[in-house]
Short mmCIF file of C-alpha atoms in Angstrom, two decimals:
data_model
loop_
_atom_site.label_atom_id
_atom_site.label_comp_id
_atom_site.label_asym_id
_atom_site.label_seq_id
_atom_site.Cartn_x
_atom_site.Cartn_y
_atom_site.Cartn_z
CA UNK S 20 163.41 42.76 112.79
CA UNK S 21 164.27 45.23 110.18
CA UNK S 22 164.30 48.72 110.63
CA UNK S 23 163.32 51.30 107.21
CA UNK S 24 165.00 51.40 103.69
CA UNK S 25 166.24 54.58 103.94
CA UNK S 26 167.48 55.98 100.23
CA UNK S 27 169.84 58.96 100.43
CA UNK S 28 170.04 61.50 97.99
CA UNK S 29 172.56 63.87 97.74
CA UNK S 30 173.92 66.85 95.07
CA UNK S 31 176.64 66.02 93.66
CA UNK S 32 179.84 67.65 94.54
CA UNK S 33 182.04 66.28 97.23
CA UNK S 34 180.50 68.64 99.79
CA UNK S 35 177.48 67.29 99.38
CA UNK S 36 178.09 63.53 99.40
CA UNK S 37 180.46 63.67 102.90
CA UNK S 38 177.85 64.52 105.19
CA UNK S 39 175.12 62.36 103.65
CA UNK S 40 177.73 59.11 103.54
CA UNK S 41 178.40 59.86 107.35
CA UNK S 42 174.85 60.37 108.41
CA UNK S 43 174.28 57.22 106.78
CA UNK S 44 176.64 55.70 108.27
CA UNK S 45 174.31 56.57 112.15
CA UNK S 46 171.56 55.57 110.20
CA UNK S 47 173.34 51.48 109.41
CA UNK S 48 174.49 51.65 113.11
CA UNK S 49 170.84 52.41 114.47
CA UNK S 50 169.61 49.12 112.10
CA UNK S 51 168.73 50.77 109.19
CA UNK S 52 168.84 49.92 105.29
CA UNK S 53 170.40 52.29 103.32
CA UNK S 54 170.48 52.78 99.83
CA UNK S 55 173.20 55.63 99.30
CA UNK S 56 172.49 56.74 95.45
CA UNK S 57 175.52 59.04 94.10
CA UNK S 58 175.91 59.96 89.75
CA UNK S 59 176.94 57.83 87.66
CA UNK S 60 180.31 59.97 87.39
CA UNK S 61 180.93 60.17 91.66
CA UNK S 62 179.48 56.95 91.91
CA UNK S 63 182.91 55.84 90.09
CA UNK S 64 185.29 58.09 91.71
CA UNK S 65 184.44 57.30 95.22
CA UNK S 66 184.15 53.39 94.20
CA UNK S 67 187.96 53.35 93.01
CA UNK S 68 189.20 56.21 95.36
CA UNK S 69 187.47 53.08 98.14
CA UNK S 70 189.42 50.46 96.21
CA UNK S 71 192.57 52.53 96.25
CA UNK S 72 192.02 52.59 100.08
CA UNK S 73 193.43 50.07 102.33
CA UNK S 74 191.06 47.83 104.90
CA UNK S 75 188.06 45.78 105.64
CA UNK S 76 185.55 48.55 106.26
CA UNK S 77 185.82 50.01 102.58
CA UNK S 78 185.29 46.90 100.96
CA UNK S 79 181.92 46.06 103.36
CA UNK S 80 181.26 49.86 102.37
CA UNK S 81 181.39 48.79 98.91
CA UNK S 82 179.36 45.03 99.08
CA UNK S 83 176.56 46.90 101.15
CA UNK S 84 175.93 43.63 103.05
CA UNK S 85 174.40 43.95 106.32
CA UNK S 86 176.84 45.84 107.99
CA UNK S 87 177.04 48.15 104.86
CA UNK S 88 175.97 51.06 102.89
CA UNK S 89 174.31 49.88 99.49
CA UNK S 90 176.26 52.11 96.43
CA UNK S 91 173.45 53.02 93.35
CA UNK S 92 173.72 55.52 91.02
CA UNK S 93 172.10 57.30 87.67
CA UNK S 94 173.03 59.97 84.96
CA UNK S 95 172.92 63.38 85.85
CA UNK S 96 172.52 63.74 82.57
CA UNK S 97 175.83 65.39 81.58
CA UNK S 98 177.95 64.65 78.75
CA UNK S 99 180.59 62.16 80.43
CA UNK S 100 184.01 64.73 79.55
CA UNK S 101 181.92 67.33 80.73
CA UNK S 102 183.29 70.12 83.39
CA UNK S 103 181.01 69.35 87.06
CA UNK S 104 182.98 72.49 88.31
CA UNK S 105 179.97 75.04 86.16
CA UNK S 106 177.69 74.71 88.62
CA UNK S 107 175.09 76.86 86.49
CA UNK S 108 175.07 73.75 83.90
CA UNK S 109 174.99 70.98 86.13
CA UNK S 110 172.32 71.95 88.14
CA UNK S 111 171.21 73.06 84.69
CA UNK S 112 171.17 69.21 83.55
CA UNK S 113 170.52 67.01 87.26
CA UNK S 114 167.16 68.68 86.94
CA UNK S 115 165.43 68.20 84.06
CA UNK S 116 167.24 64.57 83.61
CA UNK S 117 167.65 62.88 87.24
CA UNK S 118 164.03 62.66 88.13
CA UNK S 119 163.50 60.26 85.56
CA UNK S 120 166.41 58.43 85.82
CA UNK S 121 165.40 58.16 90.22
CA UNK S 122 162.16 56.96 89.28
CA UNK S 123 163.50 54.17 87.26
CA UNK S 124 165.93 52.90 90.25
CA UNK S 125 163.33 53.09 92.88
CA UNK S 126 160.51 49.83 90.34
CA UNK S 127 163.94 48.44 89.56
CA UNK S 128 164.69 48.34 93.70
CA UNK S 129 161.94 46.62 93.98
CA UNK S 130 161.74 44.05 90.98
CA UNK S 131 165.48 43.40 92.49
CA UNK S 132 163.80 42.11 95.37
CA UNK S 133 165.04 44.94 97.74
CA UNK S 134 162.48 45.96 100.54
CA UNK S 135 160.40 48.77 99.28
CA UNK S 136 161.85 52.19 100.07
CA UNK S 137 160.02 53.92 102.61
CA UNK S 138 161.40 56.99 103.45
CA UNK S 139 164.37 59.49 100.80
CA UNK S 140 166.61 61.38 103.30
CA UNK S 141 167.61 64.05 100.21
CA UNK S 142 169.36 66.79 99.85
CA UNK S 143 167.33 70.24 100.22
CA UNK S 144 168.84 71.06 97.05
CA UNK S 145 167.64 67.88 95.08
CA UNK S 146 164.33 69.17 95.84
CA UNK S 147 163.05 68.03 92.73
CA UNK S 148 163.52 64.45 94.18
CA UNK S 149 160.79 64.97 96.93
CA UNK S 150 158.19 65.23 94.62
CA UNK S 151 159.70 62.19 93.08
CA UNK S 152 159.27 60.29 95.99
CA UNK S 153 155.09 61.80 96.44
CA UNK S 154 154.44 59.26 93.48
CA UNK S 155 156.25 56.64 95.16
CA UNK S 156 154.10 57.44 98.73
CA UNK S 157 157.17 57.36 100.00
CA UNK S 158 158.20 60.18 102.95
CA UNK S 159 160.74 62.15 102.55
CA UNK S 160 163.36 64.47 105.89
CA UNK S 161 165.29 66.67 104.14
CA UNK S 162 169.04 67.05 104.90
CA UNK S 163 170.70 70.87 104.88
CA UNK S 164 174.74 69.79 104.02
CA UNK S 165 175.68 74.05 105.13
CA UNK S 166 175.24 76.47 107.29
CA UNK S 167 172.24 77.26 108.69
CA UNK S 168 172.64 80.75 107.99
CA UNK S 169 172.78 80.20 104.17
CA UNK S 170 169.43 78.02 104.01
CA UNK S 171 167.91 81.38 106.09
CA UNK S 172 168.52 83.58 103.80
CA UNK S 173 167.44 81.35 100.87
CA UNK S 174 164.37 80.64 102.94
CA UNK S 175 163.55 84.90 103.57
CA UNK S 176 164.46 85.40 99.01
CA UNK S 177 160.86 86.87 99.98
CA UNK S 178 161.47 89.15 102.78
CA UNK S 179 164.81 90.09 101.62
CA UNK S 180 162.76 91.38 98.15
CA UNK S 181 160.20 92.62 100.09
CA UNK S 182 162.36 95.16 101.52
CA UNK S 183 164.28 96.37 98.43
CA UNK S 184 167.78 94.86 99.06
CA UNK S 185 167.86 92.41 95.92
CA UNK S 186 165.14 92.29 93.75
CA UNK S 187 163.56 89.07 92.12
CA UNK S 188 166.19 87.69 89.60
CA UNK S 189 168.12 87.69 93.33
CA UNK S 190 170.14 90.98 92.65
CA UNK S 191 171.57 93.07 95.01
CA UNK S 192 169.81 96.79 94.84
CA UNK S 193 171.89 98.47 97.60
CA UNK S 194 175.82 97.77 97.93
CA UNK S 195 175.67 96.94 102.34
CA UNK S 196 176.43 94.76 104.66
CA UNK S 197 172.95 93.26 106.14
CA UNK S 198 172.04 90.78 109.42
CA UNK S 199 168.94 88.67 109.34
CA UNK S 200 169.05 88.57 112.68
CA UNK S 201 170.97 89.77 116.28
CA UNK S 202 173.96 86.82 115.77
CA UNK S 203 173.50 85.83 112.80
CA UNK S 204 176.73 86.24 110.74
CA UNK S 205 176.25 89.81 108.80
CA UNK S 206 177.17 89.94 104.88
CA UNK S 207 177.55 91.82 102.01
CA UNK S 208 175.22 91.81 99.19
CA UNK S 209 176.69 90.88 96.66
CA UNK S 210 178.31 87.79 98.60
CA UNK S 211 175.29 85.77 98.35
CA UNK S 212 175.83 82.54 97.93
CA UNK S 213 173.48 82.34 94.93
CA UNK S 214 175.33 85.15 92.75
CA UNK S 215 178.16 83.78 93.15
CA UNK S 216 178.60 79.75 92.77
CA UNK S 217 179.39 80.54 88.57
CA UNK S 218 179.33 82.53 85.78
CA UNK S 219 177.17 85.08 85.88
CA UNK S 220 175.27 84.56 82.42
CA UNK S 221 174.43 81.19 84.50
CA UNK S 222 173.00 83.16 87.77
CA UNK S 223 169.32 82.78 87.59
CA UNK S 224 169.84 78.94 87.26
CA UNK S 225 171.48 78.80 90.46
CA UNK S 226 168.53 81.02 91.44
CA UNK S 227 165.54 79.40 90.27
CA UNK S 228 166.54 76.07 91.74
CA UNK S 229 166.66 78.14 95.31
CA UNK S 230 163.22 78.98 94.96
CA UNK S 231 161.31 75.85 93.64
CA UNK S 232 163.50 73.94 96.66
CA UNK S 233 162.15 76.48 99.22
CA UNK S 234 158.80 75.68 98.20
CA UNK S 235 159.53 72.07 97.26
CA UNK S 236 160.95 71.12 101.25
CA UNK S 237 157.95 72.15 102.65
CA UNK S 238 156.96 68.07 101.39
CA UNK S 239 159.47 67.17 104.37
CA UNK S 240 158.36 65.80 107.48
CA UNK S 241 161.07 67.33 109.16
CA UNK S 242 164.42 69.35 107.53
CA UNK S 243 167.70 67.80 109.25
CA UNK S 244 170.81 70.66 109.69
CA UNK S 245 175.15 69.99 109.51
CA UNK S 246 175.27 72.16 112.43
CA UNK S 247 174.93 72.55 116.31
CA UNK S 248 173.04 74.81 118.32
CA UNK S 249 175.55 77.36 120.00
CA UNK S 250 177.37 77.73 116.17
CA UNK S 251 174.07 78.88 115.22
CA UNK S 252 171.57 80.03 118.31
CA UNK S 253 170.56 83.37 115.34
CA UNK S 254 169.56 81.02 113.25
CA UNK S 255 167.67 77.90 114.97
CA UNK S 256 165.72 81.08 117.16
CA UNK S 257 164.51 82.56 112.75
CA UNK S 258 163.55 78.18 112.35
CA UNK S 259 163.15 76.29 115.44
CA UNK S 260 161.99 74.17 112.93
CA UNK S 261 165.26 72.77 111.62
CA UNK S 262 167.06 70.57 113.59
CA UNK S 263 170.71 70.54 113.62
CA UNK S 264 172.53 67.07 114.27
CA UNK S 265 176.07 68.01 113.75
CA UNK S 266 178.48 67.61 113.53
CA UNK S 267 178.47 65.37 112.16
CA UNK S 268 181.26 62.43 111.50
CA UNK S 269 180.72 58.97 110.80
CA UNK S 270 182.69 57.18 113.64
CA UNK S 271 185.53 58.00 116.28
CA UNK S 272 188.23 56.22 115.43
CA UNK S 273 187.64 58.24 111.32
CA UNK S 274 187.60 54.31 109.46
CA UNK S 275 184.60 54.43 107.71
CA UNK S 276 184.43 55.90 104.50
CA UNK S 277 182.71 59.02 103.90
CA UNK S 278 182.84 58.95 99.85
CA UNK S 279 185.90 60.73 98.87
CA UNK S 280 185.98 61.24 95.33
CA UNK S 281 189.84 61.21 95.37
CA UNK S 282 191.98 58.28 97.24
CA UNK S 283 193.20 59.67 100.78
CA UNK S 284 197.52 59.74 100.84
CA UNK S 285 197.86 58.28 104.20
CA UNK S 286 201.30 58.98 104.32
CA UNK S 287 200.66 62.39 106.64
CA UNK S 288 199.54 61.32 108.93
CA UNK S 289 202.41 59.81 109.44
CA UNK S 290 204.55 62.21 108.50
CA UNK S 291 202.20 64.27 111.36
CA UNK S 292 203.22 62.16 113.86
CA UNK S 293 207.10 62.66 113.24
CA UNK S 294 205.90 66.98 113.62
CA UNK S 295 206.42 68.41 116.99
CA UNK S 296 202.17 69.72 118.89
CA UNK S 297 201.42 72.94 117.08
CA UNK S 298 203.33 73.37 114.78
CA UNK S 299 201.85 73.16 111.42
CA UNK S 300 199.99 74.60 109.07
CA UNK S 301 198.09 72.31 107.40
CA UNK S 302 196.42 73.34 104.08
CA UNK S 303 192.55 72.63 101.69
CA UNK S 304 190.79 73.84 99.73
CA UNK S 305 187.98 71.68 99.25
CA UNK S 306 187.52 69.50 95.78
CA UNK S 307 186.15 72.66 93.32
CA UNK S 308 188.23 76.04 94.44
CA UNK S 309 191.12 76.59 91.08
CA UNK S 310 193.15 78.43 91.71
CA UNK S 311 195.48 80.39 88.64
CA UNK S 312 198.44 80.22 88.43
CA UNK S 313 200.09 83.70 90.20
CA UNK S 314 198.16 83.22 93.39
CA UNK S 315 199.10 79.20 92.82
CA UNK S 316 203.12 80.75 93.59
CA UNK S 317 202.20 83.71 96.05
CA UNK S 318 200.63 80.93 98.16
CA UNK S 319 203.60 78.58 98.50
CA UNK S 320 206.04 81.16 98.60
CA UNK S 321 203.91 82.11 102.00
CA UNK S 322 203.90 78.38 102.87
CA UNK S 323 207.07 79.06 102.56
CA UNK S 324 208.23 82.11 104.73
CA UNK S 325 206.27 81.31 107.63
CA UNK S 326 209.26 78.47 108.41
CA UNK S 327 206.29 76.59 109.59
CA UNK S 328 206.02 72.94 108.20
CA UNK S 329 203.12 72.59 106.19
CA UNK S 330 200.96 70.05 104.82
CA UNK S 331 199.19 70.89 101.57
CA UNK S 332 196.48 69.22 99.80
CA UNK S 333 196.96 69.39 95.59
CA UNK S 334 194.29 68.09 93.76
CA UNK S 335 195.28 67.06 90.15
CA UNK S 336 192.63 70.03 88.70
CA UNK S 337 193.67 72.72 92.08
CA UNK S 338 195.75 75.36 89.01
CA UNK S 339 196.38 74.81 85.02
CA UNK S 340 199.39 76.37 83.88
CA UNK S 341 201.49 76.45 86.25
CA UNK S 342 205.79 76.30 84.99
CA UNK S 343 206.40 72.75 85.15
CA UNK S 344 210.55 73.68 86.33
CA UNK S 345 209.28 75.91 88.55
CA UNK S 346 206.32 74.05 90.23
CA UNK S 347 209.31 70.83 90.32
CA UNK S 348 212.36 73.65 91.84
CA UNK S 349 209.27 75.00 94.88
CA UNK S 350 208.68 70.66 96.00
CA UNK S 351 212.46 70.29 95.51
CA UNK S 352 212.98 73.40 98.28
CA UNK S 353 210.20 71.85 100.69
CA UNK S 354 211.15 67.72 100.64
CA UNK S 355 213.00 67.59 103.28
CA UNK S 356 210.28 69.71 105.46
CA UNK S 357 207.36 69.91 104.20
CA UNK S 358 204.22 67.97 102.80
CA UNK S 359 202.25 68.13 99.03
CA UNK S 360 199.29 65.52 98.70
CA UNK S 361 195.80 65.65 96.59
CA UNK S 362 194.16 64.02 99.19
CA UNK S 363 193.83 63.23 102.56
CA UNK S 364 191.70 61.86 105.76
CA UNK S 365 190.86 65.01 106.69
CA UNK S 366 189.46 64.40 109.93
CA UNK S 367 191.95 62.51 111.07
CA UNK S 368 194.22 65.54 110.29
CA UNK S 369 192.24 68.01 111.54
CA UNK S 370 192.12 65.55 115.09
CA UNK S 371 196.15 65.83 114.67
CA UNK S 372 197.44 67.47 118.04
CA UNK S 373 200.65 68.59 114.81
CA UNK S 374 198.15 70.98 113.67
CA UNK S 375 198.84 74.79 114.86
CA UNK S 376 196.35 76.36 112.14
CA UNK S 377 194.44 75.87 109.01
CA UNK S 378 194.73 77.59 105.62
CA UNK S 379 191.18 77.35 104.62
CA UNK S 380 188.49 77.75 101.74
CA UNK S 381 185.39 77.61 104.78
CA UNK S 382 183.69 74.94 102.92
CA UNK S 383 181.33 74.34 105.66
CA UNK S 384 182.35 70.68 106.32
CA UNK S 385 185.15 72.28 106.75
CA UNK S 386 184.06 75.01 109.10
CA UNK S 387 182.40 72.00 110.68
CA UNK S 388 185.92 69.48 111.41
CA UNK S 389 187.58 72.50 112.22
CA UNK S 390 185.63 73.92 114.93
CA UNK S 391 185.30 70.24 116.26
CA UNK S 392 188.24 69.89 116.71
CA UNK S 393 189.51 73.06 118.54
CA UNK S 394 191.43 74.38 114.70
CA UNK S 395 191.60 78.65 114.34
CA UNK S 396 190.63 78.92 110.92
CA UNK S 397 192.21 81.79 108.13
CA UNK S 398 189.61 82.53 105.87
CA UNK S 399 190.07 82.30 102.44
CA UNK S 400 186.78 81.70 100.99
CA UNK S 401 186.26 80.76 97.11
CA UNK S 402 182.58 80.76 96.16
CA UNK S 403 179.06 80.31 96.81
CA UNK S 404 178.24 79.88 100.27
CA UNK S 405 181.76 79.94 102.01
CA UNK S 406 181.95 83.61 102.63
CA UNK S 407 178.85 83.24 104.94
CA UNK S 408 181.51 80.99 106.17
CA UNK S 409 183.89 82.66 106.54
CA UNK S 410 182.37 85.30 108.11
CA UNK S 411 180.99 83.24 110.94
CA UNK S 412 184.28 82.43 111.55
CA UNK S 413 184.88 85.84 111.69
CA UNK S 414 182.53 87.68 112.74
CA UNK S 415 180.71 85.79 115.18
CA UNK S 416 182.60 83.31 116.88
CA UNK S 417 185.90 84.59 116.53
CA UNK S 418 187.97 81.84 115.95
CA UNK S 419 190.32 82.81 113.07
CA UNK S 420 191.68 85.26 110.87
CA UNK S 421 190.38 86.17 107.27
CA UNK S 422 193.25 86.90 104.26
CA UNK S 423 193.42 90.31 102.14
CA UNK S 424 194.25 90.10 98.90
CA UNK S 425 195.75 93.70 97.54
CA UNK S 426 194.86 95.46 94.41
CA UNK S 427 195.94 92.91 92.23
CA UNK S 428 193.39 91.14 93.72
CA UNK S 429 195.78 88.56 94.68
CA UNK S 430 196.93 87.37 98.62
CA UNK S 431 200.27 87.34 98.46
CA UNK S 432 203.57 85.44 100.75
CA UNK S 433 203.72 88.33 102.92
CA UNK S 434 199.86 88.54 103.99
CA UNK S 435 199.56 84.79 104.30
CA UNK S 436 203.12 84.61 106.67
CA UNK S 437 202.03 87.60 108.79
CA UNK S 438 198.43 86.33 109.52
CA UNK S 439 199.71 82.64 110.25
CA UNK S 440 202.00 84.18 113.08
CA UNK S 441 199.32 86.38 114.14
CA UNK S 442 196.89 83.60 114.21
CA UNK S 443 199.28 81.60 116.12
CA UNK S 444 199.93 83.26 118.88
CA UNK S 445 196.32 84.77 119.21
CA UNK S 446 195.34 83.76 123.08
CA UNK S 447 191.76 84.90 122.47
CA UNK S 448 191.56 83.06 118.75
CA UNK S 449 192.51 80.38 121.02
CA UNK S 450 190.39 80.05 124.13
CA UNK S 451 187.37 80.65 122.25
CA UNK S 452 188.96 78.07 119.32
CA UNK S 453 188.78 75.92 122.88
CA UNK S 454 184.83 76.69 124.19
CA UNK S 455 183.99 76.09 120.59
CA UNK S 456 185.80 72.12 120.55
CA UNK S 457 183.86 72.00 124.20
CA UNK S 458 180.51 73.04 123.01
CA UNK S 459 180.70 70.99 119.71
CA UNK S 460 181.12 68.03 121.77
CA UNK S 461 178.98 67.69 124.13
CA UNK S 462 176.13 68.92 121.54
CA UNK S 463 177.14 65.41 120.25
CA UNK S 464 177.44 63.90 123.76
CA UNK S 465 174.65 61.48 125.37
CA UNK S 466 171.82 64.34 126.32
CA UNK S 467 173.24 67.23 124.30
CA UNK S 468 171.50 69.16 121.68
CA UNK S 469 172.23 67.18 118.42
CA UNK S 470 172.29 64.01 119.76
CA UNK S 471 168.77 64.02 121.11
CA UNK S 472 167.78 66.10 117.99
CA UNK S 473 169.40 62.57 115.90
CA UNK S 474 167.03 60.14 118.20
CA UNK S 475 163.81 62.56 117.50
CA UNK S 476 164.99 61.59 113.36
CA UNK S 477 165.53 57.66 114.28
CA UNK S 478 162.35 57.66 115.74
CA UNK S 479 160.03 59.61 112.87
CA UNK S 480 162.69 56.46 110.51
CA UNK S 481 160.72 54.01 112.18
CA UNK S 482 157.52 54.89 112.67
#
């Protein structure tokens, strides 16, 4: 007998779509029928990227047949060409417009003869959807895609207000570094995620969302997280009801597509195959980071200065106003030894024997993928929860180093060069990276804590 029909809903950002797509593949493998709901804009990007990639697996995902995931979409409430990298705007629009659209989608699925949706597996950041689910008698599991410590900070907002660390608008009352609990990453009050997610004038939108979602999460029967116990023992001790099921991955062969918004450049794996073991500096800043031209040039020249081969992911919208002549000259200089791509299969890259280190924005997916593959980090956070993840990497796990800006706020080329050299020759970091890699793999292997928690999730969804 077929298992339940599960609706999966991520927050409309690449870093949220990927882990929920990975989880969806796992649920399909366990016999569940999954409908994955993106916004219309994100759905179009995923479909276009899938069509541009090769292999029958992409077609299976698109088709949504017996072995695939059904893809569905609803509007996000923004005009077609509006900037979806402005989180304040995006959140304001989707919280107001998407509930009605989700209600219509659920009704339409049933009218089309699909099995009745029994469960919603929803991103905690889409807490409004839990209320929609309850209207239809749909049961809810919530999914947290970032560090569990990040959710812990959010859930502890009333205590932070009571202790005078923040005011009732989420803004810091004191400039200090503090720790929620032993073993958790220390964080400066100026780096709380809800105060670093967009323009300051829209900060209240994100803080309101966080406090509202804290309450709505009570509607979920279980909360699961893309993390593992050894990585965040302090956070899981503080919130034992949050179950880690990570680090998530769709399949060990990297064949199942995970909802990328841009087509993967498959040439980079062949290029890596030709490089010596542990020689390549991999550089990627996720889907949201934007660099100004001056910082872009320093980064580019810093990579050159390392004298090591580098693989650098430069999205088409990564920087604006860069001199075309300068960029053409730079590309020409490095063409023989290095590689620049628009996007890649990051999990494949990080699993490759040629990669020496990862210059990263410290998004949580990147962090988990780096940890799972035993890659040391050079931390260059951009916004939101990435400062917290840097604190894990540099202060708690000590599996990487932080890059420090100069007096002008620029990370200079010499800083990048020096830290790369320091990192690749640091024997203690290499050993800790190896220990974390082993721990992550144990957790997801049969009998491991994440494996057992995933079984609990499957059993609940099978009720």
